[in-house]
Tab-separated table of C-alpha atoms in Angstrom:
chain	number	residue	atom	x	y	z
A	25	MET	CA	-24.465	0.006	-8.411
A	26	ASP	CA	-26.344	-3.113	-9.550
A	27	THR	CA	-27.403	-5.444	-6.966
A	28	PRO	CA	-29.758	-7.527	-8.007
A	29	ASP	CA	-32.879	-8.566	-5.496
A	30	LYS	CA	-32.876	-12.360	-5.893
A	31	LEU	CA	-29.522	-12.653	-4.434
A	32	LYS	CA	-27.941	-13.224	-1.351
A	33	TYR	CA	-24.789	-11.387	-0.339
A	34	SER	CA	-21.593	-11.880	1.827
A	35	ALA	CA	-19.648	-9.353	3.832
A	36	GLU	CA	-16.625	-9.977	1.712
A	37	HIS	CA	-18.882	-9.142	-1.612
A	38	GLU	CA	-19.671	-12.599	-2.966
A	39	TRP	CA	-22.994	-13.329	-4.119
A	40	LEU	CA	-25.012	-16.529	-3.824
A	41	ASP	CA	-28.030	-17.450	-5.769
A	42	ALA	CA	-30.762	-20.046	-5.226
A	43	ASP	CA	-29.230	-22.672	-7.452
A	44	GLY	CA	-25.945	-22.307	-5.339
A	45	LYS	CA	-24.067	-20.406	-8.167
A	46	VAL	CA	-21.628	-17.968	-6.480
A	47	GLY	CA	-20.103	-14.885	-7.980
A	48	ILE	CA	-18.580	-11.574	-6.971
A	49	THR	CA	-20.305	-8.304	-6.940
A	50	ALA	CA	-20.343	-5.128	-9.210
A	51	PHE	CA	-18.772	-3.389	-6.079
A	52	ALA	CA	-16.081	-5.954	-5.849
A	53	VAL	CA	-15.559	-5.578	-9.418
A	54	GLU	CA	-14.979	-1.887	-9.455
A	55	GLN	CA	-12.878	-2.513	-6.224
A	56	ILE	CA	-10.527	-4.782	-7.962
A	57	GLY	CA	-9.934	-3.103	-11.210
A	58	ASP	CA	-9.108	-4.651	-14.667
A	59	ILE	CA	-9.285	-8.601	-13.787
A	60	VAL	CA	-6.890	-10.449	-15.710
A	61	PHE	CA	-6.908	-13.768	-13.923
A	62	VAL	CA	-9.151	-16.027	-12.239
A	63	GLU	CA	-8.261	-19.106	-10.223
A	64	LEU	CA	-11.048	-21.482	-8.946
A	65	PRO	CA	-11.109	-24.843	-7.377
A	66	ALA	CA	-11.460	-28.341	-8.695
A	67	ILE	CA	-14.803	-29.647	-9.237
A	68	GLY	CA	-15.495	-31.951	-6.018
A	69	THR	CA	-13.472	-29.404	-3.669
A	70	MET	CA	-15.212	-28.652	-0.270
A	71	VAL	CA	-15.585	-24.900	0.590
A	72	GLU	CA	-16.234	-23.526	3.944
A	73	ALA	CA	-18.379	-20.270	4.522
A	74	THR	CA	-15.934	-17.144	5.051
A	75	LYS	CA	-12.849	-19.091	4.081
A	76	ALA	CA	-10.889	-18.348	0.721
A	77	PHE	CA	-11.678	-20.930	-2.084
A	78	GLY	CA	-9.715	-19.213	-5.129
A	79	VAL	CA	-8.415	-15.908	-6.248
A	80	ILE	CA	-8.852	-13.063	-8.725
A	81	GLU	CA	-6.040	-10.938	-10.028
A	82	SER	CA	-6.124	-7.295	-11.446
A	83	VAL	CA	-2.980	-6.285	-13.015
A	84	LYS	CA	-2.138	-4.703	-9.826
A	85	ALA	CA	-2.834	-7.073	-7.016
A	86	VAL	CA	-4.243	-10.387	-6.078
A	87	SER	CA	-7.482	-10.602	-4.155
A	88	GLU	CA	-8.920	-13.888	-2.642
A	89	LEU	CA	-12.284	-15.350	-3.306
A	90	PHE	CA	-14.318	-16.248	-0.089
A	91	ALA	CA	-17.094	-18.903	0.084
A	92	PRO	CA	-20.536	-17.296	0.956
A	93	ALA	CA	-21.720	-20.632	2.327
A	94	SER	CA	-20.132	-24.006	2.803
A	95	GLY	CA	-20.477	-26.965	0.465
A	96	LYS	CA	-19.113	-28.989	-2.218
A	97	VAL	CA	-17.940	-27.505	-5.546
A	98	ILE	CA	-20.313	-29.083	-8.364
A	99	ALA	CA	-19.491	-26.795	-11.556
A	100	ILE	CA	-16.875	-24.209	-11.956
A	101	ASN	CA	-17.175	-21.556	-14.801
A	102	ASP	CA	-14.192	-22.876	-17.232
A	103	THR	CA	-14.507	-19.769	-19.698
A	104	LEU	CA	-13.150	-17.524	-17.143
A	105	ALA	CA	-9.804	-19.373	-17.526
A	106	ASP	CA	-9.574	-17.442	-20.928
A	107	THR	CA	-11.776	-14.787	-20.686
A	108	PRO	CA	-11.378	-13.385	-16.937
A	109	GLU	CA	-12.614	-10.085	-17.871
A	110	THR	CA	-16.147	-11.455	-18.224
A	111	VAL	CA	-16.354	-11.311	-14.443
A	112	ALA	CA	-16.022	-7.707	-14.759
A	113	ASN	CA	-18.393	-7.273	-18.016
A	114	ASP	CA	-21.008	-9.471	-16.281
A	115	PRO	CA	-20.641	-10.272	-12.399
A	116	TYR	CA	-23.857	-11.396	-12.010
A	117	GLY	CA	-24.690	-13.640	-15.207
A	118	ALA	CA	-21.919	-15.161	-17.616
A	119	GLY	CA	-19.248	-13.987	-14.797
A	120	TRP	CA	-20.266	-16.421	-12.141
A	121	LEU	CA	-17.512	-18.360	-10.612
A	122	VAL	CA	-18.521	-21.664	-9.008
A	123	LYS	CA	-21.602	-23.595	-8.033
A	124	ILE	CA	-21.730	-25.146	-4.734
A	125	GLU	CA	-24.226	-27.998	-3.348
A	126	LEU	CA	-24.648	-26.481	0.294
A	127	SER	CA	-23.768	-28.792	3.088
A	128	ASN	CA	-25.804	-26.589	5.480
A	129	PRO	CA	-28.425	-24.518	4.016
A	130	SER	CA	-29.190	-22.548	7.306
A	131	GLU	CA	-25.793	-20.556	6.499
A	132	VAL	CA	-27.826	-18.605	3.925
A	133	ASN	CA	-29.546	-16.978	6.776
A	134	ALA	CA	-26.402	-15.298	7.869
A	135	LEU	CA	-26.172	-13.666	4.388
A	136	LYS	CA	-27.726	-10.236	3.566
A	137	ASP	CA	-30.310	-9.602	1.224
A	138	ALA	CA	-29.644	-6.883	-1.488
A	139	ALA	CA	-31.248	-4.188	0.679
A	140	GLY	CA	-28.762	-5.102	3.488
A	141	TYR	CA	-25.800	-5.266	1.364
A	142	ARG	CA	-26.464	-1.925	-0.391
A	143	ALA	CA	-26.673	-0.484	3.026
A	144	MET	CA	-23.323	-2.168	3.830
A	145	ILE	CA	-21.476	-0.821	0.922
A	146	ALA	CA	-23.101	2.492	1.181
A	147	SER	CA	-21.478	2.773	4.628
A	148	LEU	CA	-17.964	1.731	3.393
B	11	MET	CA	0.699	11.812	5.984
B	12	HIS	CA	1.703	14.581	3.221
B	13	GLN	CA	-0.571	15.471	0.388
B	14	THR	CA	0.765	16.708	-2.753
B	15	ALA	CA	-0.678	20.126	-4.182
B	16	LEU	CA	-2.920	18.273	-6.498
B	17	ASP	CA	-4.489	16.575	-3.834
B	18	ALA	CA	-7.967	18.106	-4.493
B	19	ARG	CA	-7.431	17.557	-8.420
B	20	HIS	CA	-6.835	13.730	-8.148
B	21	ARG	CA	-9.835	13.647	-5.562
B	22	ALA	CA	-12.171	15.438	-8.106
B	23	LEU	CA	-10.995	13.207	-10.868
B	24	GLY	CA	-12.068	10.212	-8.903
B	25	ALA	CA	-8.806	8.876	-8.437
B	26	ARG	CA	-8.388	6.164	-5.658
B	27	MET	CA	-6.067	7.241	-3.326
B	28	ILE	CA	-3.267	5.386	-1.419
B	29	PRO	CA	-0.695	5.828	1.309
B	30	PHE	CA	2.674	5.639	-0.400
B	31	ALA	CA	5.782	6.404	1.303
B	32	GLY	CA	4.152	8.752	3.559
B	33	TRP	CA	2.031	10.405	0.845
B	34	GLU	CA	-1.523	9.960	0.017
B	35	MET	CA	-1.104	9.463	-3.628
B	36	PRO	CA	-3.155	8.235	-6.447
B	37	VAL	CA	-2.746	4.610	-7.661
B	38	GLN	CA	-5.409	4.940	-10.510
B	39	TYR	CA	-8.131	7.005	-11.975
B	40	ALA	CA	-10.226	5.496	-14.665
B	41	GLY	CA	-8.423	2.269	-14.618
B	42	LEU	CA	-4.916	1.012	-14.481
B	43	VAL	CA	-5.047	-0.627	-17.977
B	44	GLU	CA	-6.713	2.197	-19.769
B	45	GLU	CA	-3.978	4.766	-18.254
B	46	HIS	CA	-1.277	2.148	-19.221
B	47	ARG	CA	-2.238	2.222	-22.817
B	48	ALA	CA	-2.717	5.984	-22.874
B	49	VAL	CA	0.899	6.337	-22.174
B	50	ARG	CA	1.962	3.857	-24.823
B	51	SER	CA	-0.195	5.374	-27.638
B	52	ALA	CA	-0.886	9.082	-26.436
B	53	ALA	CA	0.230	10.433	-23.435
B	54	GLY	CA	-0.103	10.259	-19.554
B	55	LEU	CA	-0.203	13.046	-16.844
B	56	PHE	CA	1.475	11.980	-13.466
B	57	ASP	CA	1.788	13.598	-10.224
B	58	LEU	CA	5.265	12.448	-8.651
B	59	SER	CA	5.333	15.510	-6.343
B	60	HIS	CA	6.187	12.688	-3.358
B	61	MET	CA	9.683	12.302	-5.160
B	62	GLY	CA	12.532	13.900	-3.100
B	63	GLU	CA	14.485	16.956	-4.875
B	64	LEU	CA	17.643	17.447	-3.177
B	65	TYR	CA	19.999	20.416	-4.310
B	66	VAL	CA	23.662	20.362	-3.986
B	67	THR	CA	25.462	23.406	-4.471
B	68	GLY	CA	28.895	25.447	-3.970
B	69	PRO	CA	32.317	25.547	-5.130
B	70	ASP	CA	33.129	22.023	-4.036
B	71	ALA	CA	29.609	20.648	-4.928
B	72	GLY	CA	30.745	18.404	-7.574
B	73	ARG	CA	33.685	16.941	-5.645
B	74	ALA	CA	31.668	16.140	-2.856
B	75	LEU	CA	29.214	14.386	-5.048
B	76	ASP	CA	31.814	12.301	-6.681
B	77	ALA	CA	32.860	10.987	-3.256
B	78	ALA	CA	29.314	10.488	-2.094
B	79	ILE	CA	27.666	8.508	-4.921
B	80	VAL	CA	28.736	5.994	-7.412
B	81	THR	CA	28.762	8.192	-10.464
B	82	THR	CA	31.006	11.011	-11.320
B	83	PRO	CA	28.690	14.292	-11.411
B	84	SER	CA	31.457	16.601	-11.566
B	85	LYS	CA	31.852	15.224	-15.326
B	86	LEU	CA	28.358	16.075	-16.108
B	87	ALA	CA	27.795	18.775	-18.702
B	88	ILE	CA	25.645	21.476	-17.463
B	89	GLY	CA	21.986	20.744	-18.548
B	90	ARG	CA	22.872	17.222	-18.694
B	91	ALA	CA	21.341	14.164	-16.351
B	92	HIS	CA	22.493	10.837	-15.292
B	93	TYR	CA	21.140	7.729	-13.751
B	94	SER	CA	23.097	7.058	-10.412
B	95	MET	CA	23.337	5.414	-6.906
B	96	ILE	CA	23.977	6.190	-3.581
B	97	ALA	CA	25.911	3.238	-1.542
B	98	ALA	CA	26.193	2.568	2.183
B	99	ALA	CA	29.759	1.891	3.381
B	100	ASP	CA	29.038	-1.871	2.834
B	101	GLY	CA	28.220	-1.296	-0.598
B	102	GLY	CA	24.466	-1.914	-0.333
B	103	VAL	CA	22.403	0.377	-2.508
B	104	ILE	CA	20.763	3.024	-0.212
B	105	ASP	CA	18.739	4.403	-3.375
B	106	ASP	CA	19.056	5.045	-7.062
B	107	LEU	CA	18.905	8.650	-8.231
B	108	ILE	CA	18.495	10.922	-11.168
B	109	VAL	CA	21.523	13.608	-10.924
B	110	TYR	CA	20.932	16.729	-12.956
B	111	ARG	CA	23.616	19.145	-13.249
B	112	LEU	CA	21.746	22.562	-13.336
B	113	GLY	CA	24.776	25.109	-13.520
B	114	GLU	CA	28.641	25.396	-12.726
B	115	GLN	CA	27.938	24.841	-9.016
B	116	GLU	CA	24.370	23.408	-8.696
B	117	TRP	CA	23.147	19.861	-9.005
B	118	LEU	CA	19.831	18.243	-8.308
B	119	LEU	CA	19.492	14.668	-7.051
B	120	VAL	CA	15.611	13.221	-7.562
B	121	ALA	CA	15.413	10.348	-4.785
B	122	ASN	CA	12.638	7.809	-4.324
B	123	ALA	CA	9.888	9.126	-1.871
B	124	SER	CA	10.517	6.133	0.556
B	125	ASN	CA	14.274	7.019	0.591
B	126	ALA	CA	14.549	10.761	0.393
B	127	GLU	CA	14.990	11.469	4.261
B	128	THR	CA	17.770	8.863	4.499
B	129	VAL	CA	19.584	9.853	1.095
B	130	ALA	CA	19.345	13.635	2.453
B	131	THR	CA	20.670	12.393	6.086
B	132	ALA	CA	23.582	10.440	4.268
B	133	LEU	CA	24.386	13.384	1.730
B	134	ARG	CA	24.353	16.004	4.614
B	135	GLN	CA	26.987	13.781	6.382
B	136	ARG	CA	29.091	13.336	3.269
B	137	ILE	CA	29.369	16.492	2.338
B	138	VAL	CA	30.940	17.544	5.589
B	139	GLY	CA	34.371	19.021	4.892
B	140	PHE	CA	33.501	20.256	1.549
B	141	ASP	CA	32.542	23.748	0.296
B	142	ALA	CA	29.029	22.437	-0.502
B	143	LYS	CA	25.613	22.651	1.026
B	144	LEU	CA	22.540	20.572	0.797
B	145	ASP	CA	19.036	21.910	0.355
B	146	ASP	CA	16.418	19.368	0.562
B	147	ALA	CA	13.307	21.043	-1.254
B	148	SER	CA	11.033	17.991	-1.510
B	149	LEU	CA	8.071	19.719	0.434
B	150	ARG	CA	8.509	22.600	-1.775
B	151	THR	CA	8.502	21.226	-5.078
B	152	SER	CA	5.697	19.931	-7.289
B	153	LEU	CA	6.763	17.411	-10.158
B	154	VAL	CA	4.354	16.762	-13.271
B	155	ALA	CA	5.159	14.302	-15.628
B	156	ILE	CA	3.892	14.143	-19.156
B	157	GLN	CA	5.081	10.714	-20.677
B	158	GLY	CA	4.179	9.137	-24.025
B	159	PRO	CA	4.517	9.596	-27.861
B	160	LEU	CA	2.611	12.667	-27.811
B	161	ALA	CA	4.207	14.064	-24.625
B	162	ALA	CA	6.239	16.677	-26.822
B	163	ASP	CA	3.458	18.006	-29.022
B	164	ILE	CA	1.317	18.494	-26.152
B	165	LEU	CA	3.757	20.437	-24.009
B	166	GLN	CA	5.066	22.198	-26.735
B	167	PRO	CA	2.926	25.110	-27.048
B	168	PHE	CA	3.457	25.862	-23.051
B	169	VAL	CA	7.221	26.248	-23.154
B	170	PRO	CA	9.365	29.072	-24.977
B	171	ILE	CA	11.975	26.734	-26.097
B	172	GLU	CA	12.027	23.753	-28.978
B	173	LEU	CA	11.465	20.835	-27.357
B	174	SER	CA	13.352	18.773	-29.864
B	175	SER	CA	16.623	20.638	-29.013
B	176	ILE	CA	15.977	18.846	-25.294
B	177	LYS	CA	18.067	15.580	-25.518
B	178	TYR	CA	16.960	12.568	-23.539
B	179	TYR	CA	18.402	12.944	-19.949
B	180	SER	CA	18.718	16.604	-20.232
B	181	GLY	CA	17.414	19.272	-18.067
B	182	THR	CA	16.868	23.200	-18.325
B	183	LYS	CA	15.582	25.966	-16.335
B	184	THR	CA	12.832	27.650	-18.282
B	185	THR	CA	9.092	28.305	-17.908
B	186	ALA	CA	6.302	25.916	-18.544
B	187	CYS	CA	2.531	26.908	-18.436
B	188	GLY	CA	3.467	30.126	-17.288
B	189	VAL	CA	5.571	29.252	-14.102
B	190	PRO	CA	8.892	28.823	-13.518
B	191	ALA	CA	10.234	25.345	-14.292
B	192	LEU	CA	13.026	22.917	-14.256
B	193	LEU	CA	12.130	21.018	-17.707
B	194	ALA	CA	13.842	17.529	-18.066
B	195	ARG	CA	13.452	15.061	-20.840
B	196	THR	CA	13.450	12.099	-18.299
B	197	GLY	CA	11.005	9.663	-17.031
B	198	TYR	CA	10.222	5.968	-15.785
B	199	THR	CA	7.764	4.462	-18.498
B	200	GLY	CA	9.906	3.754	-21.340
B	201	GLU	CA	8.139	6.494	-23.430
B	202	ASP	CA	9.440	9.547	-24.513
B	203	GLY	CA	8.551	12.245	-22.192
B	204	PHE	CA	9.327	15.143	-19.789
B	205	GLU	CA	9.399	16.085	-16.059
B	206	LEU	CA	8.702	19.329	-14.774
B	207	PHE	CA	9.900	20.409	-11.607
B	208	VAL	CA	7.943	23.567	-10.171
B	209	ASP	CA	7.205	25.580	-7.184
B	210	TRP	CA	4.525	23.723	-4.888
B	211	ALA	CA	1.879	26.097	-5.558
B	212	ASP	CA	2.433	25.995	-9.262
B	213	GLY	CA	2.025	22.297	-9.740
B	214	VAL	CA	-1.726	22.874	-9.915
B	215	GLN	CA	-1.372	25.209	-13.093
B	216	VAL	CA	1.050	22.859	-14.770
B	217	TRP	CA	-1.366	20.056	-14.397
B	218	ASP	CA	-4.393	21.749	-15.361
B	219	THR	CA	-3.027	23.232	-18.285
B	220	LEU	CA	-1.420	20.052	-19.630
B	221	LEU	CA	-4.798	17.700	-18.686
B	222	GLU	CA	-6.826	20.262	-20.460
B	223	ALA	CA	-4.520	20.364	-23.462
B	224	GLY	CA	-3.978	16.761	-23.986
B	225	LYS	CA	-7.299	15.589	-23.438
B	226	SER	CA	-8.394	15.851	-27.180
B	227	ARG	CA	-5.183	13.848	-28.147
B	228	GLY	CA	-5.949	11.091	-25.694
B	229	LEU	CA	-3.809	12.172	-22.747
B	230	LEU	CA	-5.035	10.671	-19.537
B	231	PRO	CA	-4.058	11.298	-15.845
B	232	ALA	CA	-2.137	8.135	-14.780
B	233	GLY	CA	-1.448	6.862	-11.380
B	234	LEU	CA	1.236	4.726	-9.490
B	235	GLY	CA	-0.468	1.703	-10.710
B	236	ALA	CA	0.177	2.273	-14.211
B	237	ARG	CA	3.711	3.903	-13.395
B	238	ASP	CA	4.721	0.501	-11.735
B	239	THR	CA	3.644	-1.482	-14.861
B	240	LEU	CA	5.165	0.966	-17.310
B	241	ARG	CA	8.389	0.962	-15.721
B	242	LEU	CA	8.251	-2.890	-15.256
B	243	GLU	CA	7.767	-3.589	-19.017
B	244	ALA	CA	10.268	-1.073	-19.678
B	245	GLY	CA	12.561	-3.325	-17.559
B	246	MET	CA	13.438	-0.443	-15.043
B	247	PRO	CA	14.486	-1.390	-11.503
B	248	LEU	CA	12.158	-0.272	-8.472
B	249	TYR	CA	13.997	0.419	-5.442
B	250	GLY	CA	12.695	-1.769	-2.444
B	251	GLN	CA	11.907	-4.553	-5.116
B	252	GLU	CA	14.714	-4.796	-7.592
B	253	LEU	CA	17.188	-2.703	-5.422
B	254	ASP	CA	17.626	-2.727	-1.616
B	255	ARG	CA	20.515	-2.659	0.700
B	256	GLY	CA	21.234	-6.549	0.350
B	257	THR	CA	21.782	-6.228	-3.471
B	258	THR	CA	24.571	-4.998	-5.322
B	259	PRO	CA	24.461	-3.038	-8.698
B	260	PHE	CA	26.358	-5.800	-10.418
B	261	GLU	CA	23.695	-8.228	-9.545
B	262	ALA	CA	20.871	-5.787	-10.555
B	263	GLY	CA	22.452	-5.569	-14.003
B	264	LEU	CA	23.513	-1.895	-13.203
B	265	GLY	CA	27.107	-2.412	-12.788
B	266	ARG	CA	27.736	-0.045	-15.884
B	267	VAL	CA	26.394	2.775	-13.492
B	268	VAL	CA	29.339	2.365	-10.830
B	269	LYS	CA	32.594	4.682	-11.938
B	270	PHE	CA	35.403	2.801	-10.724
B	271	ASP	CA	37.433	4.850	-12.873
B	272	LYS	CA	36.993	8.153	-11.115
B	273	PRO	CA	39.665	9.714	-9.154
B	274	GLY	CA	39.509	9.252	-5.634
B	275	ASP	CA	37.490	7.193	-3.133
B	276	PHE	CA	33.704	7.068	-2.905
B	277	VAL	CA	31.616	5.818	-0.230
B	278	GLY	CA	31.211	1.767	-1.142
B	279	ARG	CA	33.965	1.690	-3.383
B	280	ALA	CA	36.019	-1.182	-1.685
B	281	PRO	CA	32.923	-3.382	-1.024
B	282	LEU	CA	31.473	-2.601	-4.579
B	283	GLU	CA	34.961	-3.690	-6.070
B	284	ALA	CA	34.841	-6.959	-4.247
B	285	ALA	CA	31.208	-7.523	-5.031
B	286	MET	CA	31.908	-7.068	-8.791
B	287	GLU	CA	33.619	-10.332	-9.004
B	288	GLN	CA	31.209	-12.447	-7.352
B	289	PRO	CA	27.470	-11.593	-7.571
B	290	ARG	CA	25.332	-14.142	-5.614
B	291	LYS	CA	22.500	-13.453	-7.884
B	292	THR	CA	21.459	-11.839	-11.415
B	293	LEU	CA	18.322	-10.095	-12.072
B	294	VAL	CA	16.438	-11.667	-15.169
B	295	GLY	CA	13.410	-11.027	-16.823
B	296	LEU	CA	10.780	-14.044	-17.030
B	297	LYS	CA	7.844	-14.813	-19.283
B	298	ILE	CA	5.434	-16.694	-17.570
B	299	THR	CA	4.463	-19.483	-20.136
B	300	GLY	CA	2.199	-21.501	-17.483
B	301	ARG	CA	-0.934	-20.320	-15.766
B	302	GLY	CA	-1.179	-17.619	-13.432
B	303	ILE	CA	0.556	-14.319	-12.809
B	304	ALA	CA	3.957	-14.155	-10.820
B	305	ARG	CA	4.070	-11.700	-7.849
B	306	THR	CA	6.875	-10.046	-5.734
B	307	GLY	CA	8.069	-12.845	-3.263
B	308	TYR	CA	7.013	-15.801	-5.302
B	309	PRO	CA	9.658	-18.587	-5.308
B	310	VAL	CA	11.497	-19.561	-8.565
B	311	TYR	CA	12.729	-23.012	-9.123
B	312	LEU	CA	14.822	-25.076	-11.503
B	313	PRO	CA	12.403	-27.423	-12.974
B	314	ALA	CA	11.030	-29.983	-10.734
B	315	ALA	CA	13.590	-28.992	-8.282
B	316	PRO	CA	12.193	-29.195	-4.720
B	317	GLU	CA	13.775	-26.179	-3.517
B	318	PRO	CA	13.622	-22.506	-4.715
B	319	CYS	CA	16.827	-21.097	-6.414
B	320	GLY	CA	15.463	-17.551	-6.827
B	321	VAL	CA	12.559	-14.967	-6.091
B	322	VAL	CA	10.234	-12.932	-7.956
B	323	THR	CA	10.950	-8.946	-7.338
B	324	SER	CA	8.089	-7.627	-9.559
B	325	GLY	CA	5.364	-9.227	-11.538
B	326	THR	CA	2.271	-8.329	-13.375
B	327	SER	CA	0.076	-9.171	-16.431
B	328	SER	CA	1.732	-7.055	-18.989
B	329	PRO	CA	-0.720	-4.603	-20.617
B	330	THR	CA	1.157	-4.153	-23.682
B	331	LEU	CA	2.547	-7.876	-24.320
B	332	GLY	CA	-0.907	-9.406	-23.024
B	333	THR	CA	1.143	-11.985	-21.072
B	334	ALA	CA	2.319	-12.447	-17.690
B	335	ILE	CA	5.975	-11.200	-16.937
B	336	ALA	CA	8.181	-10.568	-13.937
B	337	MET	CA	11.645	-9.726	-12.908
B	338	ALA	CA	13.456	-12.307	-10.600
B	339	TYR	CA	16.855	-12.969	-9.169
B	340	VAL	CA	17.978	-16.453	-10.003
B	341	PRO	CA	21.702	-17.871	-9.569
B	342	PRO	CA	24.055	-16.163	-12.082
B	343	GLU	CA	24.981	-19.828	-13.472
B	344	HIS	CA	21.008	-20.131	-14.584
B	345	ALA	CA	20.557	-16.731	-15.778
B	346	ALA	CA	20.913	-17.014	-19.646
B	347	PRO	CA	17.975	-16.227	-21.800
B	348	GLY	CA	16.184	-19.196	-22.833
B	349	THR	CA	16.452	-20.881	-19.596
B	350	ALA	CA	13.266	-22.706	-18.398
B	351	LEU	CA	12.253	-22.024	-14.914
B	352	GLU	CA	9.235	-22.307	-12.749
B	353	VAL	CA	7.544	-20.005	-10.446
B	354	GLY	CA	5.679	-21.038	-7.377
B	355	ILE	CA	2.282	-19.601	-7.459
B	356	ARG	CA	0.240	-20.366	-4.436
B	357	SER	CA	0.026	-24.572	-4.301
B	358	GLN	CA	1.253	-24.777	-8.277
B	359	ARG	CA	4.157	-24.460	-10.393
B	360	ALA	CA	3.883	-22.364	-13.446
B	361	SER	CA	6.581	-22.835	-16.207
B	362	ALA	CA	8.452	-19.588	-16.974
B	363	GLU	CA	11.225	-18.677	-19.470
B	364	ILE	CA	14.001	-16.325	-19.337
B	365	ILE	CA	13.711	-13.404	-21.689
B	366	PRO	CA	16.017	-10.388	-22.225
B	367	LEU	CA	15.237	-7.379	-20.604
B	368	PRO	CA	13.356	-4.815	-21.310
B	369	PHE	CA	10.234	-6.451	-22.182
B	370	TYR	CA	9.195	-3.419	-23.976
B	371	ARG	CA	11.203	-0.812	-26.024
B	372	ARG	CA	9.502	1.898	-27.799
B	373	SER	CA	9.869	1.701	-31.633
B	374	THR	CA	10.986	5.107	-32.334
């Protein structure tokens, strides 16, 4: 399972990069299945670490997206409205979800590094 | 938690297993959409061993069933089947059923897994006083379904009868894949297909044979996820969603199933006769024209109305149609095709339009 070393990971299977970009992990993609819909917050929305900020849907079910850290949404991936499957095809690249301006950068310390995340999903 | 005879097969195929009506069942293997498409274009193989198989036999079995359920099983020709329901004394639907007549004095009722015990209990009480007996064979029966346009081609080499002679909603005792089987041309996908009722342990041989034979033709093992989206596209009700104790067959668009013209009383007749005249709601098909996917329980509104007028019973993103579809209950006066409605999807309203059911009908 791909888990890039440069990212930080939440227990809810979201990743966060150094620029504040957020996405879901390859593990989450596999769990969700065929992704057919993504609902993201408006630019300017304040999100809170571990709280839901949007939803991602497969044919079968609705899953919530949880913010890995708190802050203001400064960009969203508009392309997902028409091609939600991009999240599954490229979860760490073109399938990013939102970009957050962190309000409390120290929250990043609570996230796992790639090795820690790999250990977590191995234990599931 | 029950496991089917095919449990190890599902796990070896990498299925994701979920608890469902007291059974551990495969919800998907390779992927729901892939499995769904295989059934529409080639074939899918389903383990439905969780379903309830209830045999009613005896000299009075036909009359007993006529009094116990809403159809007239005594009038079925041997080898034929029909869709039916069992009603409570107040007219509420206990379950929907497929009824097969297997012999002069033998019927098989197939109930939903979630209701099998309830149905068995009700039938046992209702046949008291008739020379008939009930045998709940649910835990001794494996049920494997092969569904899709290539189902007959794939199955034909493994049965001694000419499948083209088996009509839709027929069933016959024969052998299949080398084991004794009740072979029925029924299904829940909107495609042609067959259901094979065999002894518990024989399920493995049927499964292995058909999976191997179908592989090169595009057959895939298909889970409960694909079964649900296939039946929804085909506009077929699912008990617990479109049907329940608080819903009448008339509200669900299934009034034709209830045979008031049969002689004698049957459980639920009087309240059902009254209910026929005054449906409180009507089941409709919705195409979601706005953004989002309507799901079970989401509210339905008249455009811009503050309060909901109805509720979504099932909804998904249709793999075949490429659009979000749903079934919903709405007031009878707002149930005409073409009616504009809205579905509450989280904090937003998505536009929807009533379209005729089914959403999908096979071309042949």
